[in-house]
Amino acid sequence: MRPPRWTRWSGCCSPIRRVYSSRRRSAPNHWLAPPIPPSVHRKRGHEGPAVPRRTAKGAGPHRDPSVRGGQMSTVLEVSQAAAAPPAPERHWRPVVWTLPPLLVVLAIAVYPIARVLAESTVTPSGRGTGVWADTLTSAAFRNALWRTVSIAVASTAGCLLLGTFLAVVLAFVPFPGSALVGRLIDTVLTLPSFLVTLAFTFLYGTAGAVNALITEITGRTTPVLDFLGTPLGVIAAETTFFTPFVVRPLLAAFAQLPREQLDVAASLGASPWRVLRQVVLPEAWPALAAGGSLVLLLTLNEFGIVLFTGAKGVLTLPALIYTRGIVTFDLPGAAVLASVQVALSLTLYTAYRVVFARFTAARGR
């Protein structure tokens, strides 16, 4: 009678299975441990790694009987030492690459300011602080400082209002020619400031096109519009020229707003003014603050518009510096005024950075 199939196969294959299992137990399991460099073997004084192996399914690793007791811990220490990250090396290349821009900044910005500060201490008898005391206590300096700050603040407020209105219209009110209007606003950024003043003179001057049209219609002999020679004319010209510096960041911020958020707010019954006030403007506040701070710094240092308008009684700090340094050749006095101008600009910029950082941190919480 022929034996069953399972007994026949188990009987013929059991010796092979026993031989294979015995060979597997006697052979070291090199694949169970990470490879160790040959240099480590030579340093420790043995040819191959003593690695753990498994005796049965599910059993933990144990040492090979052919390996001495102290070699297992030695191999583990060597593998840990080999896996440790190497010590960081010092690279001098980044330091070398930072030197050229640092030297350029020192030559362009730091050295001229240092020379201005040194010139401000020059007196007829040598060096001292007498020029500072005379300049800072003069009535001309106080009037110029007040006029500079007031015109800058008024122009910045006008730019924020006009720029926000234009950006909202261009972004959320579709109309034919909106792309052309946006390109024209960008074109203003490429023009020098005195061209805006000349355009205002041709339009709103005493002999400008607007006054000529009003005179022809009404028959008056005196011009109706005569504001270019006043601080209002300077504010109007600066507002016209610096408004694109507010429009462009706001348009970029509005482009990142999700339309779904606006649609949800409108579907919940919010009016357009409420959507603008509670949804749009809070998201665009960083762009609005950045544009406003830039306009404030630019208007504080604006010289071309004030000079070309020829406004009587409008003497700002840049105009006073020009008068002291070029007209009267009072270089120490002009250096003192220039130092005050630089300090004022740096103070406003630092204040903006601090306020912006705190606001960003508060929103992140």
JSON list of C-alpha atoms in Angstrom, two decimals, residues 12-188:
[
{"chain": "A", "resi": 12, "resn": "CYS", "atom": "CA", "xyz": [12.05, 12.84, 2.21]},
{"chain": "A", "resi": 13, "resn": "CYS", "atom": "CA", "xyz": [12.48, 16.52, 2.95]},
{"chain": "A", "resi": 14, "resn": "SER", "atom": "CA", "xyz": [12.97, 16.41, 6.69]},
{"chain": "A", "resi": 15, "resn": "PRO", "atom": "CA", "xyz": [16.76, 15.73, 6.47]},
{"chain": "A", "resi": 16, "resn": "ILE", "atom": "CA", "xyz": [17.21, 18.63, 4.10]},
{"chain": "A", "resi": 17, "resn": "ARG", "atom": "CA", "xyz": [15.26, 20.90, 6.41]},
{"chain": "A", "resi": 18, "resn": "ARG", "atom": "CA", "xyz": [17.36, 19.81, 9.38]},
{"chain": "A", "resi": 19, "resn": "VAL", "atom": "CA", "xyz": [20.63, 20.40, 7.49]},
{"chain": "A", "resi": 20, "resn": "TYR", "atom": "CA", "xyz": [19.51, 23.86, 6.33]},
{"chain": "A", "resi": 21, "resn": "SER", "atom": "CA", "xyz": [18.43, 24.90, 9.81]},
{"chain": "A", "resi": 22, "resn": "SER", "atom": "CA", "xyz": [21.69, 23.66, 11.34]},
{"chain": "A", "resi": 23, "resn": "ARG", "atom": "CA", "xyz": [23.74, 25.56, 8.77]},
{"chain": "A", "resi": 24, "resn": "ARG", "atom": "CA", "xyz": [21.70, 28.69, 9.36]},
{"chain": "A", "resi": 25, "resn": "ARG", "atom": "CA", "xyz": [22.30, 28.48, 13.11]},
{"chain": "A", "resi": 26, "resn": "SER", "atom": "CA", "xyz": [26.05, 28.01, 12.65]},
{"chain": "A", "resi": 27, "resn": "ALA", "atom": "CA", "xyz": [26.47, 30.84, 10.10]},
{"chain": "A", "resi": 28, "resn": "PRO", "atom": "CA", "xyz": [26.74, 34.42, 11.43]},
{"chain": "A", "resi": 29, "resn": "ASN", "atom": "CA", "xyz": [23.85, 36.69, 10.50]},
{"chain": "A", "resi": 30, "resn": "HIS", "atom": "CA", "xyz": [25.70, 39.60, 8.95]},
{"chain": "A", "resi": 31, "resn": "TRP", "atom": "CA", "xyz": [22.47, 41.07, 7.58]},
{"chain": "A", "resi": 32, "resn": "LEU", "atom": "CA", "xyz": [21.08, 41.62, 11.07]},
{"chain": "A", "resi": 33, "resn": "ALA", "atom": "CA", "xyz": [23.69, 44.23, 12.09]},
{"chain": "A", "resi": 34, "resn": "PRO", "atom": "CA", "xyz": [24.94, 47.40, 10.38]},
{"chain": "A", "resi": 35, "resn": "PRO", "atom": "CA", "xyz": [28.21, 47.05, 8.46]},
{"chain": "A", "resi": 36, "resn": "ILE", "atom": "CA", "xyz": [31.36, 48.07, 10.30]},
{"chain": "A", "resi": 37, "resn": "PRO", "atom": "CA", "xyz": [34.25, 49.64, 8.40]},
{"chain": "A", "resi": 38, "resn": "PRO", "atom": "CA", "xyz": [37.39, 47.49, 7.98]},
{"chain": "A", "resi": 39, "resn": "SER", "atom": "CA", "xyz": [39.44, 50.16, 9.75]},
{"chain": "A", "resi": 40, "resn": "VAL", "atom": "CA", "xyz": [37.39, 49.58, 12.89]},
{"chain": "A", "resi": 41, "resn": "HIS", "atom": "CA", "xyz": [38.03, 45.81, 12.65]},
{"chain": "A", "resi": 42, "resn": "ARG", "atom": "CA", "xyz": [41.77, 46.39, 12.42]},
{"chain": "A", "resi": 43, "resn": "LYS", "atom": "CA", "xyz": [41.67, 48.84, 15.29]},
{"chain": "A", "resi": 44, "resn": "ARG", "atom": "CA", "xyz": [39.76, 46.46, 17.56]},
{"chain": "A", "resi": 45, "resn": "GLY", "atom": "CA", "xyz": [41.90, 43.46, 16.63]},
{"chain": "A", "resi": 46, "resn": "HIS", "atom": "CA", "xyz": [39.39, 41.06, 15.00]},
{"chain": "A", "resi": 47, "resn": "GLU", "atom": "CA", "xyz": [38.63, 40.24, 11.38]},
{"chain": "A", "resi": 48, "resn": "GLY", "atom": "CA", "xyz": [34.85, 40.22, 11.24]},
{"chain": "A", "resi": 49, "resn": "PRO", "atom": "CA", "xyz": [32.00, 41.72, 13.17]},
{"chain": "A", "resi": 50, "resn": "ALA", "atom": "CA", "xyz": [30.45, 39.81, 16.00]},
{"chain": "A", "resi": 51, "resn": "VAL", "atom": "CA", "xyz": [26.77, 40.33, 15.35]},
{"chain": "A", "resi": 52, "resn": "PRO", "atom": "CA", "xyz": [23.60, 39.03, 16.97]},
{"chain": "A", "resi": 53, "resn": "ARG", "atom": "CA", "xyz": [21.53, 36.37, 15.29]},
{"chain": "A", "resi": 54, "resn": "ARG", "atom": "CA", "xyz": [18.15, 34.79, 15.82]},
{"chain": "A", "resi": 55, "resn": "THR", "atom": "CA", "xyz": [17.77, 31.15, 16.95]},
{"chain": "A", "resi": 56, "resn": "ALA", "atom": "CA", "xyz": [14.08, 30.67, 16.33]},
{"chain": "A", "resi": 57, "resn": "LYS", "atom": "CA", "xyz": [11.08, 32.48, 15.00]},
{"chain": "A", "resi": 58, "resn": "GLY", "atom": "CA", "xyz": [10.10, 35.27, 17.38]},
{"chain": "A", "resi": 59, "resn": "ALA", "atom": "CA", "xyz": [13.16, 34.75, 19.62]},
{"chain": "A", "resi": 60, "resn": "GLY", "atom": "CA", "xyz": [15.45, 37.64, 20.46]},
{"chain": "A", "resi": 61, "resn": "PRO", "atom": "CA", "xyz": [19.06, 37.96, 19.29]},
{"chain": "A", "resi": 62, "resn": "HIS", "atom": "CA", "xyz": [21.88, 36.29, 21.19]},
{"chain": "A", "resi": 63, "resn": "ARG", "atom": "CA", "xyz": [25.59, 36.00, 20.74]},
{"chain": "A", "resi": 64, "resn": "ASP", "atom": "CA", "xyz": [27.24, 33.42, 18.54]},
{"chain": "A", "resi": 65, "resn": "PRO", "atom": "CA", "xyz": [28.91, 30.66, 20.55]},
{"chain": "A", "resi": 66, "resn": "SER", "atom": "CA", "xyz": [32.12, 31.16, 18.59]},
{"chain": "A", "resi": 67, "resn": "VAL", "atom": "CA", "xyz": [32.36, 34.77, 19.74]},
{"chain": "A", "resi": 68, "resn": "ARG", "atom": "CA", "xyz": [33.94, 35.59, 23.05]},
{"chain": "A", "resi": 69, "resn": "GLY", "atom": "CA", "xyz": [31.86, 37.28, 25.73]},
{"chain": "A", "resi": 70, "resn": "GLY", "atom": "CA", "xyz": [33.54, 40.69, 25.63]},
{"chain": "A", "resi": 71, "resn": "GLN", "atom": "CA", "xyz": [33.46, 41.13, 21.88]},
{"chain": "A", "resi": 72, "resn": "MET", "atom": "CA", "xyz": [29.70, 41.76, 21.65]},
{"chain": "A", "resi": 73, "resn": "SER", "atom": "CA", "xyz": [29.76, 44.92, 23.78]},
{"chain": "A", "resi": 74, "resn": "THR", "atom": "CA", "xyz": [32.89, 46.07, 21.95]},
{"chain": "A", "resi": 75, "resn": "VAL", "atom": "CA", "xyz": [31.17, 45.73, 18.57]},
{"chain": "A", "resi": 76, "resn": "LEU", "atom": "CA", "xyz": [28.10, 47.62, 19.80]},
{"chain": "A", "resi": 77, "resn": "GLU", "atom": "CA", "xyz": [30.29, 50.47, 21.08]},
{"chain": "A", "resi": 78, "resn": "VAL", "atom": "CA", "xyz": [32.14, 50.59, 17.76]},
{"chain": "A", "resi": 79, "resn": "SER", "atom": "CA", "xyz": [28.87, 50.67, 15.77]},
{"chain": "A", "resi": 80, "resn": "GLN", "atom": "CA", "xyz": [27.57, 53.53, 17.94]},
{"chain": "A", "resi": 81, "resn": "ALA", "atom": "CA", "xyz": [30.81, 55.44, 17.48]},
{"chain": "A", "resi": 82, "resn": "ALA", "atom": "CA", "xyz": [30.66, 54.90, 13.72]},
{"chain": "A", "resi": 83, "resn": "ALA", "atom": "CA", "xyz": [27.04, 56.13, 13.59]},
{"chain": "A", "resi": 84, "resn": "ALA", "atom": "CA", "xyz": [27.82, 59.36, 15.50]},
{"chain": "A", "resi": 85, "resn": "PRO", "atom": "CA", "xyz": [27.69, 62.49, 13.29]},
{"chain": "A", "resi": 86, "resn": "PRO", "atom": "CA", "xyz": [31.03, 64.06, 12.45]},
{"chain": "A", "resi": 87, "resn": "ALA", "atom": "CA", "xyz": [32.07, 67.26, 14.12]},
{"chain": "A", "resi": 88, "resn": "PRO", "atom": "CA", "xyz": [31.07, 70.37, 12.13]},
{"chain": "A", "resi": 89, "resn": "GLU", "atom": "CA", "xyz": [33.86, 71.93, 10.16]},
{"chain": "A", "resi": 90, "resn": "ARG", "atom": "CA", "xyz": [34.43, 75.64, 9.94]},
{"chain": "A", "resi": 91, "resn": "HIS", "atom": "CA", "xyz": [33.80, 77.06, 6.52]},
{"chain": "A", "resi": 92, "resn": "TRP", "atom": "CA", "xyz": [35.26, 80.47, 5.77]},
{"chain": "A", "resi": 93, "resn": "ARG", "atom": "CA", "xyz": [33.63, 80.77, 2.36]},
{"chain": "A", "resi": 94, "resn": "PRO", "atom": "CA", "xyz": [30.39, 82.42, 3.63]},
{"chain": "A", "resi": 95, "resn": "VAL", "atom": "CA", "xyz": [32.43, 84.96, 5.56]},
{"chain": "A", "resi": 96, "resn": "VAL", "atom": "CA", "xyz": [34.45, 85.77, 2.46]},
{"chain": "A", "resi": 97, "resn": "TRP", "atom": "CA", "xyz": [31.30, 86.24, 0.39]},
{"chain": "A", "resi": 98, "resn": "THR", "atom": "CA", "xyz": [29.79, 88.64, 2.93]},
{"chain": "A", "resi": 99, "resn": "LEU", "atom": "CA", "xyz": [32.79, 90.95, 2.86]},
{"chain": "A", "resi": 100, "resn": "PRO", "atom": "CA", "xyz": [32.17, 92.59, -0.59]},
{"chain": "A", "resi": 101, "resn": "PRO", "atom": "CA", "xyz": [28.56, 93.72, 0.13]},
{"chain": "A", "resi": 102, "resn": "LEU", "atom": "CA", "xyz": [29.61, 94.85, 3.59]},
{"chain": "A", "resi": 103, "resn": "LEU", "atom": "CA", "xyz": [32.38, 96.97, 2.11]},
{"chain": "A", "resi": 104, "resn": "VAL", "atom": "CA", "xyz": [29.96, 98.42, -0.45]},
{"chain": "A", "resi": 105, "resn": "VAL", "atom": "CA", "xyz": [27.49, 99.40, 2.29]},
{"chain": "A", "resi": 106, "resn": "LEU", "atom": "CA", "xyz": [30.28, 100.96, 4.33]},
{"chain": "A", "resi": 107, "resn": "ALA", "atom": "CA", "xyz": [31.51, 102.95, 1.33]},
{"chain": "A", "resi": 108, "resn": "ILE", "atom": "CA", "xyz": [28.08, 104.10, 0.12]},
{"chain": "A", "resi": 109, "resn": "ALA", "atom": "CA", "xyz": [26.12, 104.67, 3.33]},
{"chain": "A", "resi": 110, "resn": "VAL", "atom": "CA", "xyz": [28.25, 104.62, 6.47]},
{"chain": "A", "resi": 111, "resn": "TYR", "atom": "CA", "xyz": [31.22, 106.66, 5.25]},
{"chain": "A", "resi": 112, "resn": "PRO", "atom": "CA", "xyz": [29.16, 109.64, 3.92]},
{"chain": "A", "resi": 113, "resn": "ILE", "atom": "CA", "xyz": [27.12, 109.79, 7.13]},
{"chain": "A", "resi": 114, "resn": "ALA", "atom": "CA", "xyz": [30.31, 109.70, 9.18]},
{"chain": "A", "resi": 115, "resn": "ARG", "atom": "CA", "xyz": [31.73, 112.56, 7.11]},
{"chain": "A", "resi": 116, "resn": "VAL", "atom": "CA", "xyz": [28.54, 114.58, 7.59]},
{"chain": "A", "resi": 117, "resn": "LEU", "atom": "CA", "xyz": [28.70, 114.05, 11.35]},
{"chain": "A", "resi": 118, "resn": "ALA", "atom": "CA", "xyz": [32.34, 115.07, 11.38]},
{"chain": "A", "resi": 119, "resn": "GLU", "atom": "CA", "xyz": [31.57, 118.20, 9.33]},
{"chain": "A", "resi": 120, "resn": "SER", "atom": "CA", "xyz": [28.81, 119.19, 11.74]},
{"chain": "A", "resi": 121, "resn": "THR", "atom": "CA", "xyz": [31.35, 119.59, 14.55]},
{"chain": "A", "resi": 122, "resn": "VAL", "atom": "CA", "xyz": [33.57, 122.04, 12.65]},
{"chain": "A", "resi": 123, "resn": "THR", "atom": "CA", "xyz": [33.71, 125.50, 14.25]},
{"chain": "A", "resi": 124, "resn": "PRO", "atom": "CA", "xyz": [35.79, 128.60, 13.41]},
{"chain": "A", "resi": 125, "resn": "SER", "atom": "CA", "xyz": [38.09, 127.81, 16.34]},
{"chain": "A", "resi": 126, "resn": "GLY", "atom": "CA", "xyz": [38.35, 124.07, 15.75]},
{"chain": "A", "resi": 127, "resn": "ARG", "atom": "CA", "xyz": [35.74, 121.47, 16.68]},
{"chain": "A", "resi": 128, "resn": "GLY", "atom": "CA", "xyz": [32.85, 121.55, 19.09]},
{"chain": "A", "resi": 129, "resn": "THR", "atom": "CA", "xyz": [29.08, 121.49, 19.52]},
{"chain": "A", "resi": 130, "resn": "GLY", "atom": "CA", "xyz": [28.50, 125.20, 19.04]},
{"chain": "A", "resi": 131, "resn": "VAL", "atom": "CA", "xyz": [27.08, 124.75, 15.53]},
{"chain": "A", "resi": 132, "resn": "TRP", "atom": "CA", "xyz": [24.60, 122.19, 16.83]},
{"chain": "A", "resi": 133, "resn": "ALA", "atom": "CA", "xyz": [23.37, 124.52, 19.56]},
{"chain": "A", "resi": 134, "resn": "ASP", "atom": "CA", "xyz": [23.01, 127.49, 17.20]},
{"chain": "A", "resi": 135, "resn": "THR", "atom": "CA", "xyz": [21.23, 125.50, 14.50]},
{"chain": "A", "resi": 136, "resn": "LEU", "atom": "CA", "xyz": [18.81, 123.53, 16.67]},
{"chain": "A", "resi": 137, "resn": "THR", "atom": "CA", "xyz": [17.71, 126.60, 18.63]},
{"chain": "A", "resi": 138, "resn": "SER", "atom": "CA", "xyz": [17.08, 128.76, 15.57]},
{"chain": "A", "resi": 139, "resn": "ALA", "atom": "CA", "xyz": [13.56, 129.68, 14.47]},
{"chain": "A", "resi": 140, "resn": "ALA", "atom": "CA", "xyz": [14.27, 128.63, 10.89]},
{"chain": "A", "resi": 141, "resn": "PHE", "atom": "CA", "xyz": [14.99, 125.06, 11.99]},
{"chain": "A", "resi": 142, "resn": "ARG", "atom": "CA", "xyz": [11.83, 124.82, 14.09]},
{"chain": "A", "resi": 143, "resn": "ASN", "atom": "CA", "xyz": [9.66, 126.17, 11.28]},
{"chain": "A", "resi": 144, "resn": "ALA", "atom": "CA", "xyz": [11.26, 123.87, 8.71]},
{"chain": "A", "resi": 145, "resn": "LEU", "atom": "CA", "xyz": [10.85, 120.84, 10.97]},
{"chain": "A", "resi": 146, "resn": "TRP", "atom": "CA", "xyz": [7.19, 121.59, 11.63]},
{"chain": "A", "resi": 147, "resn": "ARG", "atom": "CA", "xyz": [6.51, 122.25, 7.95]},
{"chain": "A", "resi": 148, "resn": "THR", "atom": "CA", "xyz": [8.27, 119.04, 6.91]},
{"chain": "A", "resi": 149, "resn": "VAL", "atom": "CA", "xyz": [6.39, 116.82, 9.36]},
{"chain": "A", "resi": 150, "resn": "SER", "atom": "CA", "xyz": [2.99, 118.42, 8.70]},
{"chain": "A", "resi": 151, "resn": "ILE", "atom": "CA", "xyz": [3.30, 118.16, 4.91]},
{"chain": "A", "resi": 152, "resn": "ALA", "atom": "CA", "xyz": [4.56, 114.58, 5.14]},
{"chain": "A", "resi": 153, "resn": "VAL", "atom": "CA", "xyz": [1.71, 113.48, 7.41]},
{"chain": "A", "resi": 154, "resn": "ALA", "atom": "CA", "xyz": [-0.94, 115.22, 5.29]},
{"chain": "A", "resi": 155, "resn": "SER", "atom": "CA", "xyz": [0.46, 113.80, 2.05]},
{"chain": "A", "resi": 156, "resn": "THR", "atom": "CA", "xyz": [0.63, 110.31, 3.55]},
{"chain": "A", "resi": 157, "resn": "ALA", "atom": "CA", "xyz": [-2.99, 110.52, 4.69]},
{"chain": "A", "resi": 158, "resn": "GLY", "atom": "CA", "xyz": [-4.05, 111.66, 1.23]},
{"chain": "A", "resi": 159, "resn": "CYS", "atom": "CA", "xyz": [-2.10, 108.84, -0.42]},
{"chain": "A", "resi": 160, "resn": "LEU", "atom": "CA", "xyz": [-3.67, 106.25, 1.90]},
{"chain": "A", "resi": 161, "resn": "LEU", "atom": "CA", "xyz": [-7.21, 107.44, 1.19]},
{"chain": "A", "resi": 162, "resn": "LEU", "atom": "CA", "xyz": [-6.79, 107.87, -2.56]},
{"chain": "A", "resi": 163, "resn": "GLY", "atom": "CA", "xyz": [-4.67, 104.73, -2.94]},
{"chain": "A", "resi": 164, "resn": "THR", "atom": "CA", "xyz": [-7.13, 102.56, -1.02]},
{"chain": "A", "resi": 165, "resn": "PHE", "atom": "CA", "xyz": [-10.04, 103.85, -3.09]},
{"chain": "A", "resi": 166, "resn": "LEU", "atom": "CA", "xyz": [-8.25, 103.23, -6.39]},
{"chain": "A", "resi": 167, "resn": "ALA", "atom": "CA", "xyz": [-7.07, 99.77, -5.33]},
{"chain": "A", "resi": 168, "resn": "VAL", "atom": "CA", "xyz": [-10.57, 98.70, -4.23]},
{"chain": "A", "resi": 169, "resn": "VAL", "atom": "CA", "xyz": [-12.10, 99.95, -7.47]},
{"chain": "A", "resi": 170, "resn": "LEU", "atom": "CA", "xyz": [-9.47, 98.28, -9.66]},
{"chain": "A", "resi": 171, "resn": "ALA", "atom": "CA", "xyz": [-9.65, 94.99, -7.75]},
{"chain": "A", "resi": 172, "resn": "PHE", "atom": "CA", "xyz": [-13.37, 94.54, -7.04]},
{"chain": "A", "resi": 173, "resn": "VAL", "atom": "CA", "xyz": [-15.26, 96.80, -9.47]},
{"chain": "A", "resi": 174, "resn": "PRO", "atom": "CA", "xyz": [-14.80, 95.49, -13.02]},
{"chain": "A", "resi": 175, "resn": "PHE", "atom": "CA", "xyz": [-15.11, 98.12, -15.71]},
{"chain": "A", "resi": 176, "resn": "PRO", "atom": "CA", "xyz": [-13.76, 98.50, -19.24]},
{"chain": "A", "resi": 177, "resn": "GLY", "atom": "CA", "xyz": [-10.26, 99.91, -19.25]},
{"chain": "A", "resi": 178, "resn": "SER", "atom": "CA", "xyz": [-9.32, 98.88, -15.70]},
{"chain": "A", "resi": 179, "resn": "ALA", "atom": "CA", "xyz": [-6.13, 97.22, -16.95]},
{"chain": "A", "resi": 180, "resn": "LEU", "atom": "CA", "xyz": [-5.16, 100.41, -18.78]},
{"chain": "A", "resi": 181, "resn": "VAL", "atom": "CA", "xyz": [-5.71, 102.48, -15.64]},
{"chain": "A", "resi": 182, "resn": "GLY", "atom": "CA", "xyz": [-3.51, 100.09, -13.68]},
{"chain": "A", "resi": 183, "resn": "ARG", "atom": "CA", "xyz": [-0.73, 100.44, -16.25]},
{"chain": "A", "resi": 184, "resn": "LEU", "atom": "CA", "xyz": [-0.99, 104.23, -16.15]},
{"chain": "A", "resi": 185, "resn": "ILE", "atom": "CA", "xyz": [-0.67, 104.18, -12.37]},
{"chain": "A", "resi": 186, "resn": "ASP", "atom": "CA", "xyz": [2.45, 102.06, -12.66]},
{"chain": "A", "resi": 187, "resn": "THR", "atom": "CA", "xyz": [3.85, 104.50, -15.22]},
{"chain": "A", "resi": 188, "resn": "VAL", "atom": "CA", "xyz": [3.81, 107.31, -12.65]}
]
